[in-house]
Coordinates of C-alpha atoms in Angstrom, one line a residue:
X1 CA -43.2 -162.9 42.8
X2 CA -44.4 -166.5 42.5
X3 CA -43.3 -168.5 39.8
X4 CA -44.7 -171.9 38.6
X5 CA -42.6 -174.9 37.6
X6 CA -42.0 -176.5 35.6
X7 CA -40.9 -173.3 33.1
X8 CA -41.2 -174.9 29.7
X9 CA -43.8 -177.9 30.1
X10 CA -43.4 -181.2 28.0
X11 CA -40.7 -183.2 26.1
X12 CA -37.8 -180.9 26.9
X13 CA -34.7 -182.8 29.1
X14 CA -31.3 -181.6 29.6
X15 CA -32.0 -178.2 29.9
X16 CA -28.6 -176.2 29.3
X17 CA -28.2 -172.3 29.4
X18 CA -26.1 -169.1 28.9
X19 CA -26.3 -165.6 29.1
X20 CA -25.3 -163.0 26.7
X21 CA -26.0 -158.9 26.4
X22 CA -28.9 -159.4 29.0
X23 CA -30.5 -162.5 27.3
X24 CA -30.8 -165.7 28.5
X25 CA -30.2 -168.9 25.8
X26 CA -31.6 -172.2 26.5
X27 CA -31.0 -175.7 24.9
X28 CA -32.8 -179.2 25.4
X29 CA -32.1 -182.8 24.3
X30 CA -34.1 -184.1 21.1
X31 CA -33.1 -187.8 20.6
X32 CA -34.8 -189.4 17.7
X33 CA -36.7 -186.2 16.5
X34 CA -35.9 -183.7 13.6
X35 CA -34.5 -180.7 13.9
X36 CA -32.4 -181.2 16.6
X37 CA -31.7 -179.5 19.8
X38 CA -34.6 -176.9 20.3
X39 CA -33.4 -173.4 21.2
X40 CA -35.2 -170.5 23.6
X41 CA -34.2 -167.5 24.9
X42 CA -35.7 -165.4 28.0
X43 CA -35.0 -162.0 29.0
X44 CA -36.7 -162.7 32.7
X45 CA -35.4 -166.6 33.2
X46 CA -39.3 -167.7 34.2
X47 CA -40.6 -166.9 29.9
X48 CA -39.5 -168.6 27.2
X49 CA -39.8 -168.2 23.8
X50 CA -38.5 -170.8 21.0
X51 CA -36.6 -169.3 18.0
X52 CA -35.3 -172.2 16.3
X53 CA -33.0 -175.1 16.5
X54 CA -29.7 -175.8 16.1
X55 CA -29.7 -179.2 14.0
X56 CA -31.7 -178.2 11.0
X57 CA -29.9 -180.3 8.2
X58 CA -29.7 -183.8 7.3
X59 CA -25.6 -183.2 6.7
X60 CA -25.2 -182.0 10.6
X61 CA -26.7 -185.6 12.6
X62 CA -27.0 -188.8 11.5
X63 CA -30.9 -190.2 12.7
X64 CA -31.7 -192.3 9.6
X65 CA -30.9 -195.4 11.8
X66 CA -31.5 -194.0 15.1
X67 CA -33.7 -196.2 17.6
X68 CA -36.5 -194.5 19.4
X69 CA -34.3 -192.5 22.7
X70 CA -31.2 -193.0 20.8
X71 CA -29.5 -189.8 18.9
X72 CA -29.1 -186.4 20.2
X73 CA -28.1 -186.6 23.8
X74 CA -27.7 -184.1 26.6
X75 CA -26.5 -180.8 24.6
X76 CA -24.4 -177.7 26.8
X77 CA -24.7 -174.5 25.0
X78 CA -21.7 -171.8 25.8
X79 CA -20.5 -168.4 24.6
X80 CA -17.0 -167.4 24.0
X81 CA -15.4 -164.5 22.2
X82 CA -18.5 -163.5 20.2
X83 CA -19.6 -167.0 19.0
X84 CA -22.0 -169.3 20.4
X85 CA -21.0 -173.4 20.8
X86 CA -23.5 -175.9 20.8
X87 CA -21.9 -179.4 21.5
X88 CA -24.0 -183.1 22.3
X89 CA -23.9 -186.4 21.7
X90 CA -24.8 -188.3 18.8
X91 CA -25.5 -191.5 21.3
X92 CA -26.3 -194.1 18.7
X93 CA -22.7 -193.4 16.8
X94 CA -21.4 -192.7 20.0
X95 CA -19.9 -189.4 18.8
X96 CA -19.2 -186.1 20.5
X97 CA -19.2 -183.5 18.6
X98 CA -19.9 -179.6 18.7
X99 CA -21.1 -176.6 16.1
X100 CA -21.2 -173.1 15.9
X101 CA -22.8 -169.8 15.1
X102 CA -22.1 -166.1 15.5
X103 CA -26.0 -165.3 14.5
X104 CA -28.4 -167.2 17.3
X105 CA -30.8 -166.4 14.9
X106 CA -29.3 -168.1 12.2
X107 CA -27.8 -171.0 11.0
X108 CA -25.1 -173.2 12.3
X109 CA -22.1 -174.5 11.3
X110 CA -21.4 -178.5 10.2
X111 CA -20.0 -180.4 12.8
X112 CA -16.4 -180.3 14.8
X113 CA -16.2 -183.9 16.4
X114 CA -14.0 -184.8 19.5
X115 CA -12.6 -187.8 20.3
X116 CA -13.4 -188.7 23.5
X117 CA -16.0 -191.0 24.3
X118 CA -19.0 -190.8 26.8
X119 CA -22.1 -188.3 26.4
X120 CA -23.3 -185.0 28.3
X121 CA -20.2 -183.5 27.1
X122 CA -19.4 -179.5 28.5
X123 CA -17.1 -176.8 27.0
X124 CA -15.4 -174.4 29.2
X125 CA -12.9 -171.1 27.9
X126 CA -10.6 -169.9 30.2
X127 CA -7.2 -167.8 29.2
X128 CA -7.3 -168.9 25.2
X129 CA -7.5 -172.3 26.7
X130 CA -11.1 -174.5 26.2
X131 CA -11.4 -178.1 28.0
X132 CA -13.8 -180.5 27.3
X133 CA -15.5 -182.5 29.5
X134 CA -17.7 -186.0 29.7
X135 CA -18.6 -188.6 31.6
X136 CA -17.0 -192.1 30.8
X137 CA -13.5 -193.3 30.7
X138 CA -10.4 -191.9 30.5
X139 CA -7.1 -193.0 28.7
X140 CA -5.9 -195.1 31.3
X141 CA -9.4 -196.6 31.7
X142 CA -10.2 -194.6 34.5
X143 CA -14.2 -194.0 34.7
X144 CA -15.7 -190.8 36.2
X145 CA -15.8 -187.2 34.9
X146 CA -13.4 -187.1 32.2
X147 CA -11.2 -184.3 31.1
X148 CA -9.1 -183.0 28.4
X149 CA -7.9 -179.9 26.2
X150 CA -9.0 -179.3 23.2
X151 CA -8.5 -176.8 19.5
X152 CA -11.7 -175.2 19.3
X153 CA -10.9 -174.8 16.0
X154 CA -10.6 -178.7 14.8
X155 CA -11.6 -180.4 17.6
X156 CA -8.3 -181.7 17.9
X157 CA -7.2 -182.9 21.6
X158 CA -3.9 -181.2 23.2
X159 CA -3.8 -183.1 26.3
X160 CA -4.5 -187.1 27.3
X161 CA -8.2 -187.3 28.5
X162 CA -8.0 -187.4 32.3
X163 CA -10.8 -188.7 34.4
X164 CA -10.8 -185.5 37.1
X165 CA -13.6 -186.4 39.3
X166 CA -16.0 -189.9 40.4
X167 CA -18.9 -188.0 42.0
X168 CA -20.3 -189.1 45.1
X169 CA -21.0 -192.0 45.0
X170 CA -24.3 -192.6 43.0
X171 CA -24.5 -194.1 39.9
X172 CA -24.9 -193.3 36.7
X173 CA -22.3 -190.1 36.9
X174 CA -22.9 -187.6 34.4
X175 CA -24.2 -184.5 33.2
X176 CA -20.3 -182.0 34.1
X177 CA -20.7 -178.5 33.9
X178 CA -17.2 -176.4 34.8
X179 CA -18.2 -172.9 36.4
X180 CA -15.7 -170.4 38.0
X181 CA -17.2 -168.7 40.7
X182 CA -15.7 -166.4 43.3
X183 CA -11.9 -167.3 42.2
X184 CA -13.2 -171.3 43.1
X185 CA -13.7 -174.1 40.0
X186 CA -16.8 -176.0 40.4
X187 CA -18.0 -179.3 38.7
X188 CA -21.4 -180.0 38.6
X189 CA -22.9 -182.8 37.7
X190 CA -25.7 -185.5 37.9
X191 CA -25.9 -188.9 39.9
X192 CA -28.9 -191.4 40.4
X193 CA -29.8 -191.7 36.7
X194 CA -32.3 -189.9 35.0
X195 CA -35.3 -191.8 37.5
X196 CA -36.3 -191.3 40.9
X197 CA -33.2 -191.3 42.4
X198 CA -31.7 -188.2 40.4
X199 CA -29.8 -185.5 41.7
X200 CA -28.0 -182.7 41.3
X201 CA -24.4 -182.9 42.5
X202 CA -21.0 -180.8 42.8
X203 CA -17.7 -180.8 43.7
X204 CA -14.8 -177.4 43.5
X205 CA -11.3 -177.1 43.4
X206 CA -8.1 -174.2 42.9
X207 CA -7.9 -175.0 38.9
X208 CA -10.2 -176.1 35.9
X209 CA -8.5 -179.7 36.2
X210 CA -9.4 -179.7 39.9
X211 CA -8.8 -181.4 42.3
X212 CA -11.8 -181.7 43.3
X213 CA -13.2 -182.2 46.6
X214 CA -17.2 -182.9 47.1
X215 CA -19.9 -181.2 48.9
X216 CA -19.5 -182.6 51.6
X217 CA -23.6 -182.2 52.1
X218 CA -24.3 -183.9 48.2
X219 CA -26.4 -184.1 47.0
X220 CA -27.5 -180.4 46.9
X221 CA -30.3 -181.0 45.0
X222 CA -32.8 -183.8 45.1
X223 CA -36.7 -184.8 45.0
X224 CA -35.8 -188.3 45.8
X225 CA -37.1 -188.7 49.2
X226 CA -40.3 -187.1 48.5
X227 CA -42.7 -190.0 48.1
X228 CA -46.3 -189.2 46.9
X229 CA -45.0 -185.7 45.4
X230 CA -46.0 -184.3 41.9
X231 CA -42.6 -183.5 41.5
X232 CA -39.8 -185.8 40.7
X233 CA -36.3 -186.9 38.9
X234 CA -34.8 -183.6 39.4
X235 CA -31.1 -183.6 38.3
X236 CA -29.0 -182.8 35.6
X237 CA -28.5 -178.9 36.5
X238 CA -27.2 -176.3 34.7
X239 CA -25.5 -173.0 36.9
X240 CA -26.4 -169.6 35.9
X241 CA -26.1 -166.0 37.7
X242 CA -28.6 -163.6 36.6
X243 CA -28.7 -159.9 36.3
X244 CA -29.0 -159.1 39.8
X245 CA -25.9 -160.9 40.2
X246 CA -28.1 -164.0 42.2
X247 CA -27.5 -168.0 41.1
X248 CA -30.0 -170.9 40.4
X249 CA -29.8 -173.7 38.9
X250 CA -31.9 -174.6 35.4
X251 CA -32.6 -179.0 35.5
X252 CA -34.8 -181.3 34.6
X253 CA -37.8 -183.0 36.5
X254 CA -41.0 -184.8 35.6
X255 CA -44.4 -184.6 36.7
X256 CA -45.8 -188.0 38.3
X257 CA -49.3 -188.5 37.1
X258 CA -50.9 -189.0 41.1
X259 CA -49.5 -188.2 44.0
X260 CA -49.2 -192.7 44.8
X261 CA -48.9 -193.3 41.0
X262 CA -45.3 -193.3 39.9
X263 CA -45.3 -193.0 36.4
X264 CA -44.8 -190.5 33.7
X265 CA -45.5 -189.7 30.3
X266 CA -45.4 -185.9 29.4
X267 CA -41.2 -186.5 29.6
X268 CA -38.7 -184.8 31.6
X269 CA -39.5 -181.3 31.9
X270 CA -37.5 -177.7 32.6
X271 CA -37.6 -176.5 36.0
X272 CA -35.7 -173.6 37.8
X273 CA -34.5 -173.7 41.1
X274 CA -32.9 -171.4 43.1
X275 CA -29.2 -171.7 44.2
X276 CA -26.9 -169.6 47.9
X277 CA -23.9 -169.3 47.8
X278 CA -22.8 -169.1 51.4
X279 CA -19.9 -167.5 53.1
X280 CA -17.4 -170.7 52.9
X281 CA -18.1 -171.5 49.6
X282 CA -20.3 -174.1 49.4
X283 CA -23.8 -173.3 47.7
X284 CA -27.6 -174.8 48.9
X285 CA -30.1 -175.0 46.2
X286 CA -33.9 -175.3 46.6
X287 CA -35.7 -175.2 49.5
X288 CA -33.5 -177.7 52.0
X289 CA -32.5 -179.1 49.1
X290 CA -35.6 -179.9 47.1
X291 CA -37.2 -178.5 44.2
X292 CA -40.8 -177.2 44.6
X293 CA -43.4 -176.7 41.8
X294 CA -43.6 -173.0 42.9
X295 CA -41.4 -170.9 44.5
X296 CA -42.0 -167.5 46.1
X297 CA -39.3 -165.5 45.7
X298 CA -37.8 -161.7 45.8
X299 CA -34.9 -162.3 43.0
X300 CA -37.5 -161.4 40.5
X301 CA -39.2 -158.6 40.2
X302 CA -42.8 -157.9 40.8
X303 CA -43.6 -156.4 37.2
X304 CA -42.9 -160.1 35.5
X305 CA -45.8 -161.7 35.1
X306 CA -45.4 -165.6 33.8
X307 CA -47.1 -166.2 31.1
X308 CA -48.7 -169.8 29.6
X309 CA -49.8 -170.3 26.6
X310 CA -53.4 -172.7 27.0
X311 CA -54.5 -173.2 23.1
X312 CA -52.3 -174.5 20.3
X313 CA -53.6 -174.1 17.1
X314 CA -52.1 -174.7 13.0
X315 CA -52.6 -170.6 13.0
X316 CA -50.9 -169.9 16.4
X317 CA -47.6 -172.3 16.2
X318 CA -45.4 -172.7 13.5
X319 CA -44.7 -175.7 11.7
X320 CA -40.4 -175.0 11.9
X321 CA -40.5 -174.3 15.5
X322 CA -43.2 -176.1 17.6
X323 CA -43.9 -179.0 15.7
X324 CA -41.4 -182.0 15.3
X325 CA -40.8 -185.5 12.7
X326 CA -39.2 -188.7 13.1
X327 CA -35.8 -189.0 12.3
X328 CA -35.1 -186.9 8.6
X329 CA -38.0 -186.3 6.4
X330 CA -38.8 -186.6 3.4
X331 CA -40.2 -183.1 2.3
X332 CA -42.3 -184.3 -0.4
X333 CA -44.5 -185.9 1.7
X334 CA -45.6 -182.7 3.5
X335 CA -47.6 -179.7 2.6
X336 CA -48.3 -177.7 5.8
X337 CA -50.0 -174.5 5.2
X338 CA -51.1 -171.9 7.6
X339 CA -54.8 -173.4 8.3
X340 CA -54.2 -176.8 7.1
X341 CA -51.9 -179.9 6.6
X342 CA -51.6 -182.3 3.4
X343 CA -49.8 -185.3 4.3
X344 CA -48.9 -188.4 1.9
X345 CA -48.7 -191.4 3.3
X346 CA -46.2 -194.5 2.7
X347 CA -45.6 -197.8 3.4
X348 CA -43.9 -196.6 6.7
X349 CA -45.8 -197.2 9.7
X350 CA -45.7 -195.6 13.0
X351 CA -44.3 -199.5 14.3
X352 CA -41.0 -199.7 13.1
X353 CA -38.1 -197.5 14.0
X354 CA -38.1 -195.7 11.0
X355 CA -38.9 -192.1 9.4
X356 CA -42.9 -192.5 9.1
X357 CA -45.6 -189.6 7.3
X358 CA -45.7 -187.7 10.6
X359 CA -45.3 -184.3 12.4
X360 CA -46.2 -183.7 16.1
X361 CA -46.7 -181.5 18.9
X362 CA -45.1 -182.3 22.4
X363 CA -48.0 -182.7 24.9
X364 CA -47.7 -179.5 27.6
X365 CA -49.7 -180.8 30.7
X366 CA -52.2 -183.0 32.2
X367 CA -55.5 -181.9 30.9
X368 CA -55.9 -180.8 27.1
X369 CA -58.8 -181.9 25.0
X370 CA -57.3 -182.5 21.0
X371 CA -59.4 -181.9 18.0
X372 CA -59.1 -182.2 14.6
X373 CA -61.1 -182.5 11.2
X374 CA -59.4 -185.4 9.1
X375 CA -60.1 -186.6 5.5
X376 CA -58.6 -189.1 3.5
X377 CA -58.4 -190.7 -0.2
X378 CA -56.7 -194.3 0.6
X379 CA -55.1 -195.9 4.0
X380 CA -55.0 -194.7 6.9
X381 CA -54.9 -190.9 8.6
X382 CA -55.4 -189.5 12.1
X383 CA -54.1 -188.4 15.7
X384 CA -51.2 -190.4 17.6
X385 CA -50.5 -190.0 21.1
X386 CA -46.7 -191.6 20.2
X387 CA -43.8 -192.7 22.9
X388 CA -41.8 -195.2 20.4
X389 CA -42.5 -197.2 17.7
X390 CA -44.1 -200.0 20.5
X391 CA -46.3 -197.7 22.6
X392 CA -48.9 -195.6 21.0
X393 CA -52.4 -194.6 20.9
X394 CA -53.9 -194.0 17.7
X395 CA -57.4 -192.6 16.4
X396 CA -57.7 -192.2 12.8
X397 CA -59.5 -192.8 9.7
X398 CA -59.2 -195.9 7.7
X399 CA -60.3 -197.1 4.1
X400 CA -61.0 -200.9 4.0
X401 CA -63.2 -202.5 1.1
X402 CA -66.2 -201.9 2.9
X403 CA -65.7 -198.0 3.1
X404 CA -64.7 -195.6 5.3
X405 CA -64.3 -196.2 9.4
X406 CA -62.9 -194.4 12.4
X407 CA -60.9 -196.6 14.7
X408 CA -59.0 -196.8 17.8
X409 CA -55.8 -198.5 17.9
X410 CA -53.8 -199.3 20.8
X411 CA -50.3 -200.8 20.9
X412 CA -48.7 -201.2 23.7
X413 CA -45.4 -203.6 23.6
X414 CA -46.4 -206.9 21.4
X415 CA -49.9 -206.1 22.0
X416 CA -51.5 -204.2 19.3
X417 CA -55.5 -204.0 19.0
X418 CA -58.0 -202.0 17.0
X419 CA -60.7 -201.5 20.2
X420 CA -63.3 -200.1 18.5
X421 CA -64.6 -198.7 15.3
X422 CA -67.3 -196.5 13.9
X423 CA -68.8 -196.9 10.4
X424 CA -68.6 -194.3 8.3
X425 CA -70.1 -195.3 5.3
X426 CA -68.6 -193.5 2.1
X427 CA -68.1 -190.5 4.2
X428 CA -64.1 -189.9 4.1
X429 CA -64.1 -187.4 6.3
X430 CA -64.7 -187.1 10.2
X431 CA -63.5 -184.7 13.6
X432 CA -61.9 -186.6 16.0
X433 CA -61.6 -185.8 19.5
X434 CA -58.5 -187.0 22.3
X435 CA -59.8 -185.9 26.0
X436 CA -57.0 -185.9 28.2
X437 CA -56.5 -186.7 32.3
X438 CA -53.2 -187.3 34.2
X439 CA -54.6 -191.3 34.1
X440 CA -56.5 -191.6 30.9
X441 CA -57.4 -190.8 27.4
X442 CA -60.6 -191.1 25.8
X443 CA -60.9 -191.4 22.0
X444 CA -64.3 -189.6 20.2
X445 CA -65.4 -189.1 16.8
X446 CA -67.5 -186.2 16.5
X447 CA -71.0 -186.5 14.4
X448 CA -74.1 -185.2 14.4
X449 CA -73.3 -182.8 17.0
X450 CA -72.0 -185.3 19.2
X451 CA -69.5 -187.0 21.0
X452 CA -69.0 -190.7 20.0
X453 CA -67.1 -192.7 22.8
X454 CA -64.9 -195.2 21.2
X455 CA -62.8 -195.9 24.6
X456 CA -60.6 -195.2 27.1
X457 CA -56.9 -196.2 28.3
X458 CA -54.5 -195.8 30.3
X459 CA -51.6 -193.2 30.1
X460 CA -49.1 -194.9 32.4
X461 CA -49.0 -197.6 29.4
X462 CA -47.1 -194.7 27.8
X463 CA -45.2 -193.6 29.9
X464 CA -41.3 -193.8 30.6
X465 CA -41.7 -196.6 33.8
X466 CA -43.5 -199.0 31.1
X467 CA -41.9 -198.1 27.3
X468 CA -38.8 -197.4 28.6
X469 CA -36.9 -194.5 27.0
X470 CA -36.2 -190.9 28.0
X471 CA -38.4 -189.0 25.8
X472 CA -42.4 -188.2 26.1
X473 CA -45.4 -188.2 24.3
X474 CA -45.9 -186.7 21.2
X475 CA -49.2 -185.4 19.6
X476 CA -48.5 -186.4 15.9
X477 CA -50.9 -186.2 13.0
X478 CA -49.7 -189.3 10.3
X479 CA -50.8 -191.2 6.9
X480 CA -50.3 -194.3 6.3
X481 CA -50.5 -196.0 2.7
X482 CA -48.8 -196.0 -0.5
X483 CA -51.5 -193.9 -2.1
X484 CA -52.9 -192.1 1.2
X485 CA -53.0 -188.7 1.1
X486 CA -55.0 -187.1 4.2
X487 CA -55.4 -183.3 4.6
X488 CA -55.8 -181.9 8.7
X489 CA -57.9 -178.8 9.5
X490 CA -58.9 -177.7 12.6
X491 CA -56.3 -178.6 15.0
X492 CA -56.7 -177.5 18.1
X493 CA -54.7 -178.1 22.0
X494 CA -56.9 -176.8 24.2
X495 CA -55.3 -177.0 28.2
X496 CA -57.2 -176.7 31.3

């Protein structure tokens, strides 16, 4: 069968999986966004299906303070003697820490911290034994891969943390995963940094604590060289064997917006490549070593059909799993119903680094026209298109002494300008309309059976070469105003 890449679309780095009873668990990175750490599972590796999170209270990560790409780094999900082990990175305490559950479906436990420093921190079991891994420093100050033993219980470490491996030379060495496979130990890990340069690299050795020698062909995976390719910024892998007993290799990537336009906005994506072991040892990945956005291949049967999901609705999604806030929430402020949301607004704006009146959608792909019916009592309600607190694209409605007005808004860095506006009179309702291209946006309000143009702009203004960050954009309905309260019908994502 052909598959496409990538296999969950939007906002969803880090990709970590296991396997358990025949299903396939998956994890992503969330930084500043609330609940933490979204969770799928997949019976076939190429469909995925959200059912949950696995930071859903206040009490479990700190984000109150968090600055837009800080918070919940790089999580590794595992499974071990019944339970399942979710451990990440708190980046912005600069925390490790791991929970658990024995129900996927349920909840999971309060946090179990570590003390060892760095972020993308693994788990592996072996024998009763579990080691921890990270990337960072060791107790001797040695940098690299760094190593240690651990009570899976407490947290508590047994052994000095020992830097094990120091990659192959790239920078920015992170992202360990341990694996045993075929009686060898191998490290995996990411080098390059999470840009254009990424790549997926390994190294194996006789014991979990190595040593380790390298590939001697690393990187084994990379879109580097690939200039003017949709595809780029593969790395940070994650090793799996599936049912049929063959390997590939889960990662992130992101999806340039032309083929000589190297930016990006939708965020760093989940894509599945897959991964030969040959007869000395050594595993390829890829094809020569790349990753493709499809690959035809006979490791999965015929009968699965990959399925995409083109229109997002209030009535189709659900508000606890799809949709996301900023930092912790207050719940007072929200009344989300099946057809319709109710959203108060404060003195919080979408500007400051802060926990706003807003709840969003990760944008999926390219082309997707946004629509939504919007009313309002006071302030100021509507539609962001929101990368941090300094790059976003707003059309909403606003009250102003004069009435009621639609208005475009664009801030990029320092720059923040209202482009256009359209009268409304005492009418404190209107539809607004987002169009979407890989290179621009275009802003309507809908009226009289029309399309109103208020403008257009860029999308590489949002996007991770120009804000900065590792995250993507969000499609997030907010009110702004002490006594703003704004009620959203209508919503619909409609892909191409």
């Amino acid at each position: 069968m052909r598959y496409n890449n990538p296999i969950i679309k939007g906002f969803y780095p880090d990709p970590s999986i296991c396997k358990v009873d025949g299903t396939y668990y998956l994890v992503c990175s969330s930084f500043q966004y609330f609940p933490g750490v979204p969770l799928f599972e997949s019976k076939d590796l190429i469909n995925w299906r959200q059912i949950g999170h696995c930071l859903t209270r206040k009490s479990q990560i700190q984000l109150g303070t968090v600055n837009s790409s800080g918070g919940v780094f790089a999580p590794t999900i595992r499974y071990n003697n019944g339970r399942f082990y979710m451990i990440t990175t708190n980046d912005t305490t600069r925390q490790n820490f791991y929970i658990w559950t024995d129900n996927i479906y349920g909840e999971w436990s309060e946090p179990i911290y570590v003390d060892q420093g760095g972020i993308d921190p693994d788990l592996y079991f072996e024998d009763g034994k579990t080691f921890f891994m990270s990337n960072g420093t060791d107790d001797n100050g040695i940098g690299g891969i760094v190593q240690c033993e651990i009570d899976i219980e407490t947290g508590g470490k047994l052994t000095p943390s020992r830097s094990v491996w120091q990659g192959s030379g790239g920078r920015y060495l992170e992202s360990p995963h341990l694996f045993k496979v075929y009686g060898r130990y191998y490290l995996l890990a990411a080098e390059g940094g999470t840009e254009y340069g990424h790549m997926v690299t390994y190294a194996r050795g006789d014991s979990p604590s190595g040593p380790f020698e390298a590939y001697p062909k690393n990187p084994v995976l990379t879109n580097r060289n690939l200039g003017g390719y949709e595809l780029q910024g593969v790395g940070h892998g994650d090793l799996i064997q599936d049912h049929e007993g063959n390997w590939w290799l889960f990662h992130l990537g992101f999806r340039q917006i032309g083929r000589w336009l190297p930016y990006h906005h939708l965020g760093r994506e989940v894509f599945l490549t897959p991964v030969t072991f040959g007869e000395d040892g050594w595993f390829t990945a890829g094809d020569k070593g790349t990753s493709l956005t499809s690959f035809e291949t006979d490791r999965i049967f015929n009968t699965v059909i990959q399925q995409e999901k083109k229109i997002f609705t209030f009535e189709n999604t659900d508000w606890n799993l799809d949709w996301c806030y900023l930092r912790h929430p207050v719940a007072e402020q929200y009344l989300l119903e099946l057809d319709k949301a109710k959203l108060k607004g404060t003195e919080v704006t979408l500007d400051v680094p802060a926990s706003p009146t807003f709840i969003g959608i990760r944008q999926k792909d390219f082309y997707v026209t946004i629509s939504c019916d919007v009313s309002l009592t006071n302030g100021e309600a509507g539609i962001t298109l929101y990368m941090d607190e300094h790059h976003h694209y707003d059309l909403a409605i606003r009250k102003d002494e004069n009435g009621y007005k639609v208005i475009e808004r664009l801030n990029i860095g320092d720059i923040k300008s209202i482009e256009n506006e359209v009268d409304l009179g005492s009418e404190n309702h209107a539809t607004l309309v987002i169009r979407a291209s890989p290179e621009r946006y275009s802003f309507f309000t809908h009226a009289d059976g029309k399309d109103i143009l208020l403008g257009t702009a860029h999308t590489k203004y949002l996007s991770s070469e120009v804000a900065g960050g590792f995250t993507g954009v969000i499609i997030g309905l907010y009110a702004y105003g002490e006594d703003s309260l704004a009620e959203f019908s209508k919503f619909k994502c409609e892909y191409v």
